Amino acid sequence: MSEPSPDVPPEAWSGVHRGPLREGEWVRLTDQKGRKHNFELVAGKRFFSNKGHLDHDELIGRDEGFTVTSSAGGQYLVFRPLLSEFVVSMPRGAAVVYPKDAAQIVALADIYPGARVVEAGAGSGALTCSLLRAVGPWGKVTSFELREEFADVARRNVDQFFSAPAGQTHPAWDLRLGDLKDGLPTLGTVDRIILDMLDPWSCIDVVADALVPGGIVCAYVATTTQLSRVVETLRVHGGFTEPQPWESLVRDWHVEGLAVRPGHKMIGHTAFLVTARRMAPGEKAPRKTRRPAPGAYGRDYTGPRPADVPPLELGPEVE
């Protein structure tokens, strides 16, 4: 039998543990129908479901990845929750950033160990957990949240995931109650800014002032009108590269022998993402050589207008 693996060093602040399950940790039980149950292990306590009960003491001290049977014969698979599982089942104030989008933000906004990252707003803390894990304890994540009740939920969720000792939180995290537009100028320069807010276009000027040359802004918006407004505002500003908008869709598959087909459910639209990089002061990106589609900035368009698009000359309307 191989030697037990040592636990992840606490100074890594990974939110992950190795070895036997311990009191105070959270576990995730999955029943035979795929239903999930997350709870904290407390010695002497019981977990109850429609399949009877389980004593927490039956789980404490065992290596994760086992099956346990309840008093009424229900079988449960026992693991520690992954970050992607934790965020979709944790208590919510605001809506959470789903794992598929958080993964895209971490990868395509290039969040790296030691990075100085700002997010607005904190929501329920789902994206915050991914950002903190990516920057590590030597980076910095500053989260701005306008609503105190959301900030409280985010703080509890982040502290729970990272198993923060009482009275402490992740050393790289600075949660601030207030408006990004007011607080960002007090931080100095930063490397990445994530905008999860209703009107990210309203703070592009202050974002440009705060980002280092080569830094990345990433906006997370729900609707096509928001998507258009933030993309055009970044273009008009002139201090960013051409904005890159996209969305991701996730579809599961059914695989049993020769029965291989798309699943009956999928995670469809959750939000649009937009990234752009900050140019050096006084520098502008080369103009796009591809002309806009006819009518793209026509009579019905009322948003920001790029400098290389001539103003619309409105003649008399034709009936």
Tab-separated table of C-alpha atoms in Angstrom:
chain	number	residue	atom	x	y	z
A	1	MET	CA	0.000	0.000	0.000
A	2	SER	CA	1.384	3.426	-0.953
A	3	GLU	CA	2.200	6.060	1.618
A	4	PRO	CA	-0.620	8.555	2.293
A	5	SER	CA	-0.222	11.844	0.421
A	6	PRO	CA	0.591	14.872	2.571
A	7	ASP	CA	-2.040	17.585	2.765
A	8	VAL	CA	-1.766	20.681	0.581
A	9	PRO	CA	0.263	23.268	2.542
A	10	PRO	CA	-2.137	25.745	4.200
A	11	GLU	CA	-0.027	28.686	3.035
A	12	ALA	CA	-1.004	27.792	-0.574
A	13	TRP	CA	-4.631	28.826	0.157
A	14	SER	CA	-5.853	26.417	-2.530
A	15	GLY	CA	-9.183	25.455	-0.986
A	16	VAL	CA	-8.158	21.807	-1.470
A	17	HIS	CA	-7.261	19.091	1.043
A	18	ARG	CA	-5.730	15.660	0.647
A	19	GLY	CA	-6.020	12.687	2.949
A	20	PRO	CA	-8.844	11.517	5.218
A	21	LEU	CA	-11.964	13.628	5.642
A	22	ARG	CA	-11.835	15.782	8.757
A	23	GLU	CA	-14.333	17.504	10.976
A	24	GLY	CA	-15.066	21.017	9.736
A	25	GLU	CA	-14.583	20.108	6.060
A	26	TRP	CA	-17.420	20.165	3.546
A	27	VAL	CA	-18.390	17.042	1.639
A	28	ARG	CA	-20.609	16.397	-1.367
A	29	LEU	CA	-22.916	13.379	-1.403
A	30	THR	CA	-24.396	12.193	-4.703
A	31	ASP	CA	-27.290	9.732	-4.655
A	32	GLN	CA	-28.236	7.124	-7.268
A	33	LYS	CA	-30.392	9.652	-9.164
A	34	GLY	CA	-27.592	12.197	-9.333
A	35	ARG	CA	-29.001	14.496	-6.651
A	36	LYS	CA	-26.340	16.399	-4.719
A	37	HIS	CA	-26.087	17.257	-1.025
A	38	ASN	CA	-23.342	19.484	0.407
A	39	PHE	CA	-22.759	19.829	4.136
A	40	GLU	CA	-20.102	20.445	6.770
A	41	LEU	CA	-18.805	17.469	8.732
A	42	VAL	CA	-19.542	17.821	12.439
A	43	ALA	CA	-18.751	15.007	14.884
A	44	GLY	CA	-21.915	13.523	16.408
A	45	LYS	CA	-24.225	15.097	13.810
A	46	ARG	CA	-26.524	13.331	11.331
A	47	PHE	CA	-27.426	13.945	7.698
A	48	PHE	CA	-31.098	13.282	6.868
A	49	SER	CA	-32.771	12.658	3.499
A	50	ASN	CA	-35.735	10.765	2.090
A	51	LYS	CA	-33.468	7.725	2.245
A	52	GLY	CA	-33.011	7.843	6.002
A	53	HIS	CA	-29.963	9.176	7.805
A	54	LEU	CA	-26.168	8.990	7.875
A	55	ASP	CA	-23.915	9.717	10.837
A	56	HIS	CA	-21.160	12.216	10.064
A	57	ASP	CA	-18.865	10.012	12.158
A	58	GLU	CA	-19.192	7.333	9.436
A	59	LEU	CA	-17.517	9.716	7.001
A	60	ILE	CA	-14.897	11.437	9.167
A	61	GLY	CA	-11.522	9.724	8.930
A	62	ARG	CA	-12.104	8.003	5.574
A	63	ASP	CA	-10.418	8.835	2.266
A	64	GLU	CA	-12.816	10.511	-0.145
A	65	GLY	CA	-14.151	8.531	-3.077
A	66	PHE	CA	-16.214	5.906	-1.286
A	67	THR	CA	-19.841	4.764	-1.202
A	68	VAL	CA	-21.893	4.834	1.970
A	69	THR	CA	-25.349	3.393	2.658
A	70	SER	CA	-27.983	5.289	4.664
A	71	SER	CA	-30.292	3.796	7.304
A	72	ALA	CA	-33.023	3.238	4.683
A	73	GLY	CA	-30.753	1.667	2.069
A	74	GLY	CA	-29.887	4.715	-0.032
A	75	GLN	CA	-26.401	4.717	-1.527
A	76	TYR	CA	-24.296	7.887	-1.706
A	77	LEU	CA	-20.982	8.639	-3.364
A	78	VAL	CA	-18.785	10.768	-1.065
A	79	PHE	CA	-16.195	13.278	-2.277
A	80	ARG	CA	-14.948	16.699	-1.289
A	81	PRO	CA	-16.675	19.265	-3.567
A	82	LEU	CA	-14.674	20.663	-6.474
A	83	LEU	CA	-14.650	24.429	-6.943
A	84	SER	CA	-16.981	24.047	-9.956
A	85	GLU	CA	-19.393	22.037	-7.777
A	86	PHE	CA	-19.129	24.332	-4.774
A	87	VAL	CA	-20.066	27.529	-6.631
A	88	VAL	CA	-23.286	26.169	-8.150
A	89	SER	CA	-24.578	24.942	-4.780
A	90	MET	CA	-23.354	27.620	-2.377
A	91	PRO	CA	-25.715	30.197	-0.800
A	92	ARG	CA	-26.457	33.062	-3.179
A	93	GLY	CA	-27.103	36.741	-2.892
A	94	ALA	CA	-26.571	37.763	-6.509
A	95	ALA	CA	-26.518	35.292	-9.394
A	96	VAL	CA	-23.254	33.381	-9.675
A	97	VAL	CA	-20.769	33.351	-12.543
A	98	TYR	CA	-21.066	29.779	-13.825
A	99	PRO	CA	-17.957	27.580	-13.954
A	100	LYS	CA	-17.861	27.582	-17.766
A	101	ASP	CA	-17.633	31.385	-17.772
A	102	ALA	CA	-15.237	31.583	-14.822
A	103	ALA	CA	-12.907	29.172	-16.625
A	104	GLN	CA	-13.041	31.311	-19.780
A	105	ILE	CA	-12.293	34.458	-17.774
A	106	VAL	CA	-9.313	32.901	-16.000
A	107	ALA	CA	-7.903	31.538	-19.278
A	108	LEU	CA	-8.671	34.277	-21.803
A	109	ALA	CA	-8.145	37.220	-19.442
A	110	ASP	CA	-4.854	35.456	-18.609
A	111	ILE	CA	-5.140	35.538	-14.820
A	112	TYR	CA	-1.745	34.402	-13.505
A	113	PRO	CA	-0.029	33.830	-10.123
A	114	GLY	CA	0.938	37.169	-8.623
A	115	ALA	CA	-1.416	39.221	-10.802
A	116	ARG	CA	-3.139	42.336	-9.460
A	117	VAL	CA	-6.801	41.828	-10.368
A	118	VAL	CA	-9.874	43.979	-9.762
A	119	GLU	CA	-13.447	42.711	-10.056
A	120	ALA	CA	-16.730	44.596	-9.925
A	121	GLY	CA	-18.944	43.334	-8.400
A	122	ALA	CA	-18.325	40.484	-6.036
A	123	GLY	CA	-21.819	38.973	-6.366
A	124	SER	CA	-21.928	35.744	-4.379
A	125	GLY	CA	-18.166	35.154	-4.561
A	126	ALA	CA	-18.137	32.454	-7.276
A	127	LEU	CA	-15.756	34.220	-9.659
A	128	THR	CA	-13.776	35.548	-6.698
A	129	CYS	CA	-12.859	31.990	-5.699
A	130	SER	CA	-11.517	31.260	-9.192
A	131	LEU	CA	-9.585	34.531	-9.325
A	132	LEU	CA	-8.028	33.973	-5.900
A	133	ARG	CA	-6.976	30.450	-6.782
A	134	ALA	CA	-5.396	31.740	-10.020
A	135	VAL	CA	-3.442	34.648	-8.492
A	136	GLY	CA	-2.365	32.639	-5.431
A	137	PRO	CA	-1.495	34.115	-2.039
A	138	TRP	CA	1.135	36.407	-3.598
A	139	GLY	CA	-1.261	38.130	-5.986
A	140	LYS	CA	-4.068	40.550	-5.208
A	141	VAL	CA	-7.799	40.458	-5.919
A	142	THR	CA	-9.725	43.606	-5.030
A	143	SER	CA	-13.494	43.139	-5.227
A	144	PHE	CA	-15.886	46.081	-5.318
A	145	GLU	CA	-19.507	45.431	-4.334
A	146	LEU	CA	-22.238	48.062	-4.064
A	147	ARG	CA	-24.651	46.076	-1.899
A	148	GLU	CA	-23.681	45.160	1.640
A	149	GLU	CA	-25.896	42.065	1.742
A	150	PHE	CA	-24.171	40.674	-1.365
A	151	ALA	CA	-20.753	41.449	0.103
A	152	ASP	CA	-21.661	39.531	3.263
A	153	VAL	CA	-22.726	36.464	1.253
A	154	ALA	CA	-19.566	36.640	-0.875
A	155	ARG	CA	-17.363	36.864	2.234
A	156	ARG	CA	-18.970	33.819	3.826
A	157	ASN	CA	-18.726	31.752	0.643
A	158	VAL	CA	-15.105	32.629	-0.072
A	159	ASP	CA	-14.060	31.987	3.525
A	160	GLN	CA	-15.910	28.662	3.502
A	161	PHE	CA	-14.302	27.457	0.284
A	162	PHE	CA	-10.766	28.357	1.381
A	163	SER	CA	-11.327	27.050	4.937
A	164	ALA	CA	-10.296	30.405	6.363
A	165	PRO	CA	-9.631	30.322	10.124
A	166	ALA	CA	-12.066	32.309	12.252
A	167	GLY	CA	-11.507	36.032	11.837
A	168	GLN	CA	-9.298	35.584	8.772
A	169	THR	CA	-9.791	35.560	5.007
A	170	HIS	CA	-7.655	34.799	1.962
A	171	PRO	CA	-4.504	36.981	2.259
A	172	ALA	CA	-4.775	38.098	-1.381
A	173	TRP	CA	-8.376	39.290	-1.085
A	174	ASP	CA	-9.541	42.842	-0.449
A	175	LEU	CA	-13.358	43.129	-0.428
A	176	ARG	CA	-14.549	46.741	-0.584
A	177	LEU	CA	-18.069	48.077	-0.260
A	178	GLY	CA	-18.489	50.851	-2.816
A	179	ASP	CA	-18.400	51.900	-6.465
A	180	LEU	CA	-15.562	50.828	-8.749
A	181	LYS	CA	-15.461	54.272	-10.331
A	182	ASP	CA	-14.703	55.844	-6.954
A	183	GLY	CA	-12.368	53.187	-5.592
A	184	LEU	CA	-10.282	52.169	-8.596
A	185	PRO	CA	-8.234	55.398	-8.792
A	186	THR	CA	-7.017	54.770	-5.220
A	187	LEU	CA	-5.386	51.427	-6.094
A	188	GLY	CA	-2.638	52.536	-8.429
A	189	THR	CA	-2.014	50.416	-11.523
A	190	VAL	CA	-3.424	46.904	-11.900
A	191	ASP	CA	-2.975	44.065	-14.395
A	192	ARG	CA	-6.515	42.806	-15.010
A	193	ILE	CA	-10.009	44.242	-14.487
A	194	ILE	CA	-13.163	42.099	-14.610
A	195	LEU	CA	-16.448	43.982	-14.972
A	196	ASP	CA	-19.515	41.993	-13.884
A	197	MET	CA	-21.971	44.877	-13.709
A	198	LEU	CA	-25.013	46.300	-15.470
A	199	ASP	CA	-23.224	49.183	-17.216
A	200	PRO	CA	-19.514	48.375	-17.688
A	201	TRP	CA	-19.269	51.010	-20.441
A	202	SER	CA	-19.743	53.718	-17.816
A	203	CYS	CA	-16.315	53.096	-16.265
A	204	ILE	CA	-14.086	52.506	-19.330
A	205	ASP	CA	-12.215	55.789	-18.773
A	206	VAL	CA	-11.281	54.954	-15.179
A	207	VAL	CA	-10.410	51.390	-16.226
A	208	ALA	CA	-8.059	52.730	-18.908
A	209	ASP	CA	-6.325	54.948	-16.346
A	210	ALA	CA	-5.795	52.018	-13.952
A	211	LEU	CA	-4.617	49.285	-16.349
A	212	VAL	CA	-0.924	48.803	-17.097
A	213	PRO	CA	0.043	48.805	-20.794
A	214	GLY	CA	-0.800	45.316	-22.025
A	215	GLY	CA	-3.317	44.817	-19.224
A	216	ILE	CA	-6.678	43.232	-19.960
A	217	VAL	CA	-10.232	44.353	-19.292
A	218	CYS	CA	-12.928	41.670	-19.405
A	219	ALA	CA	-16.634	42.509	-19.312
A	220	TYR	CA	-19.322	39.970	-18.403
A	221	VAL	CA	-22.777	41.003	-19.656
A	222	ALA	CA	-26.090	39.217	-20.096
A	223	THR	CA	-27.810	40.853	-23.096
A	224	THR	CA	-27.004	41.766	-26.696
A	225	THR	CA	-27.709	45.449	-26.049
A	226	GLN	CA	-25.159	45.465	-23.214
A	227	LEU	CA	-22.709	43.595	-25.435
A	228	SER	CA	-23.033	46.166	-28.227
A	229	ARG	CA	-22.668	49.130	-25.890
A	230	VAL	CA	-19.521	47.911	-24.144
A	231	VAL	CA	-17.823	46.831	-27.397
A	232	GLU	CA	-18.518	50.147	-29.114
A	233	THR	CA	-17.440	52.148	-26.064
A	234	LEU	CA	-14.098	50.318	-26.004
A	235	ARG	CA	-13.661	51.029	-29.728
A	236	VAL	CA	-14.481	54.711	-29.397
A	237	HIS	CA	-12.116	55.138	-26.448
A	238	GLY	CA	-9.157	54.406	-28.713
A	239	GLY	CA	-6.783	53.202	-25.996
A	240	PHE	CA	-7.621	49.510	-26.359
A	241	THR	CA	-7.149	46.814	-28.956
A	242	GLU	CA	-10.150	45.671	-30.990
A	243	PRO	CA	-12.612	44.159	-28.461
A	244	GLN	CA	-13.157	40.395	-28.711
A	245	PRO	CA	-16.742	39.316	-27.860
A	246	TRP	CA	-17.875	35.692	-27.481
A	247	GLU	CA	-20.029	33.270	-25.519
A	248	SER	CA	-19.631	29.582	-24.662
A	249	LEU	CA	-22.238	26.835	-24.665
A	250	VAL	CA	-21.758	23.449	-22.967
A	251	ARG	CA	-23.622	20.310	-24.082
A	252	ASP	CA	-23.314	16.945	-22.363
A	253	TRP	CA	-23.409	13.629	-24.261
A	254	HIS	CA	-25.113	10.311	-23.596
A	255	VAL	CA	-22.678	7.418	-24.142
A	256	GLU	CA	-23.780	3.797	-23.638
A	257	GLY	CA	-22.355	1.221	-26.032
A	258	LEU	CA	-23.641	2.084	-29.487
A	259	ALA	CA	-26.075	4.647	-28.106
A	260	VAL	CA	-23.940	7.765	-28.509
A	261	ARG	CA	-25.896	10.988	-28.908
A	262	PRO	CA	-26.174	14.518	-27.547
A	263	GLY	CA	-27.691	14.704	-24.077
A	264	HIS	CA	-31.137	16.106	-23.462
A	265	LYS	CA	-29.830	19.081	-21.500
A	266	MET	CA	-27.149	21.664	-21.946
A	267	ILE	CA	-25.851	24.834	-20.342
A	268	GLY	CA	-26.800	27.380	-22.957
A	269	HIS	CA	-26.489	31.149	-22.831
A	270	THR	CA	-25.436	32.509	-19.455
A	271	ALA	CA	-23.569	35.646	-20.494
A	272	PHE	CA	-21.411	37.298	-23.139
A	273	LEU	CA	-17.738	37.982	-22.515
A	274	VAL	CA	-15.651	40.773	-24.017
A	275	THR	CA	-11.895	41.262	-23.667
A	276	ALA	CA	-9.570	44.025	-24.849
A	277	ARG	CA	-5.947	44.925	-24.081
A	278	ARG	CA	-4.708	48.334	-22.966
A	279	MET	CA	-2.431	50.153	-25.372
A	280	ALA	CA	0.571	52.130	-24.117
A	281	PRO	CA	-0.198	55.804	-23.318
A	282	GLY	CA	-0.581	57.824	-26.504
A	283	GLU	CA	-0.617	54.742	-28.736
A	284	LYS	CA	-3.540	53.548	-30.829
A	285	ALA	CA	-4.206	50.184	-32.422
A	286	PRO	CA	-4.138	50.027	-36.255
A	287	ARG	CA	-7.459	50.677	-37.902
A	288	LYS	CA	-9.511	47.720	-38.990
A	289	THR	CA	-9.258	47.239	-42.745
A	290	ARG	CA	-12.605	45.500	-42.975
A	291	ARG	CA	-15.417	47.981	-43.536
A	292	PRO	CA	-18.555	47.761	-41.335
A	293	ALA	CA	-21.538	46.029	-42.866
A	294	PRO	CA	-23.959	48.347	-44.712
A	295	GLY	CA	-26.381	49.791	-42.221
A	296	ALA	CA	-24.318	48.758	-39.168
A	297	TYR	CA	-24.157	52.393	-38.072
A	298	GLY	CA	-27.258	53.522	-39.925
A	299	ARG	CA	-30.365	55.477	-38.995
A	300	ASP	CA	-31.452	53.087	-36.232
A	301	TYR	CA	-28.068	52.929	-34.494
A	302	THR	CA	-27.853	55.281	-31.496
A	303	GLY	CA	-24.762	54.028	-29.637
A	304	PRO	CA	-21.136	55.232	-29.610
A	305	ARG	CA	-19.770	55.854	-33.109
A	306	PRO	CA	-16.146	54.932	-33.992
A	307	ALA	CA	-13.982	57.823	-35.152
A	308	ASP	CA	-13.448	56.300	-38.606
A	309	VAL	CA	-17.199	55.982	-39.220
A	310	PRO	CA	-18.569	59.194	-40.783
A	311	PRO	CA	-21.491	60.816	-38.981
A	312	LEU	CA	-24.872	59.840	-40.319
A	313	GLU	CA	-26.435	62.478	-42.518
A	314	LEU	CA	-30.146	62.302	-41.857
A	315	GLY	CA	-32.170	63.455	-44.839
A	316	PRO	CA	-35.941	63.686	-45.076
A	317	GLU	CA	-37.635	60.389	-44.341
A	318	VAL	CA	-39.156	58.587	-47.319
A	319	GLU	CA	-42.692	57.334	-46.832
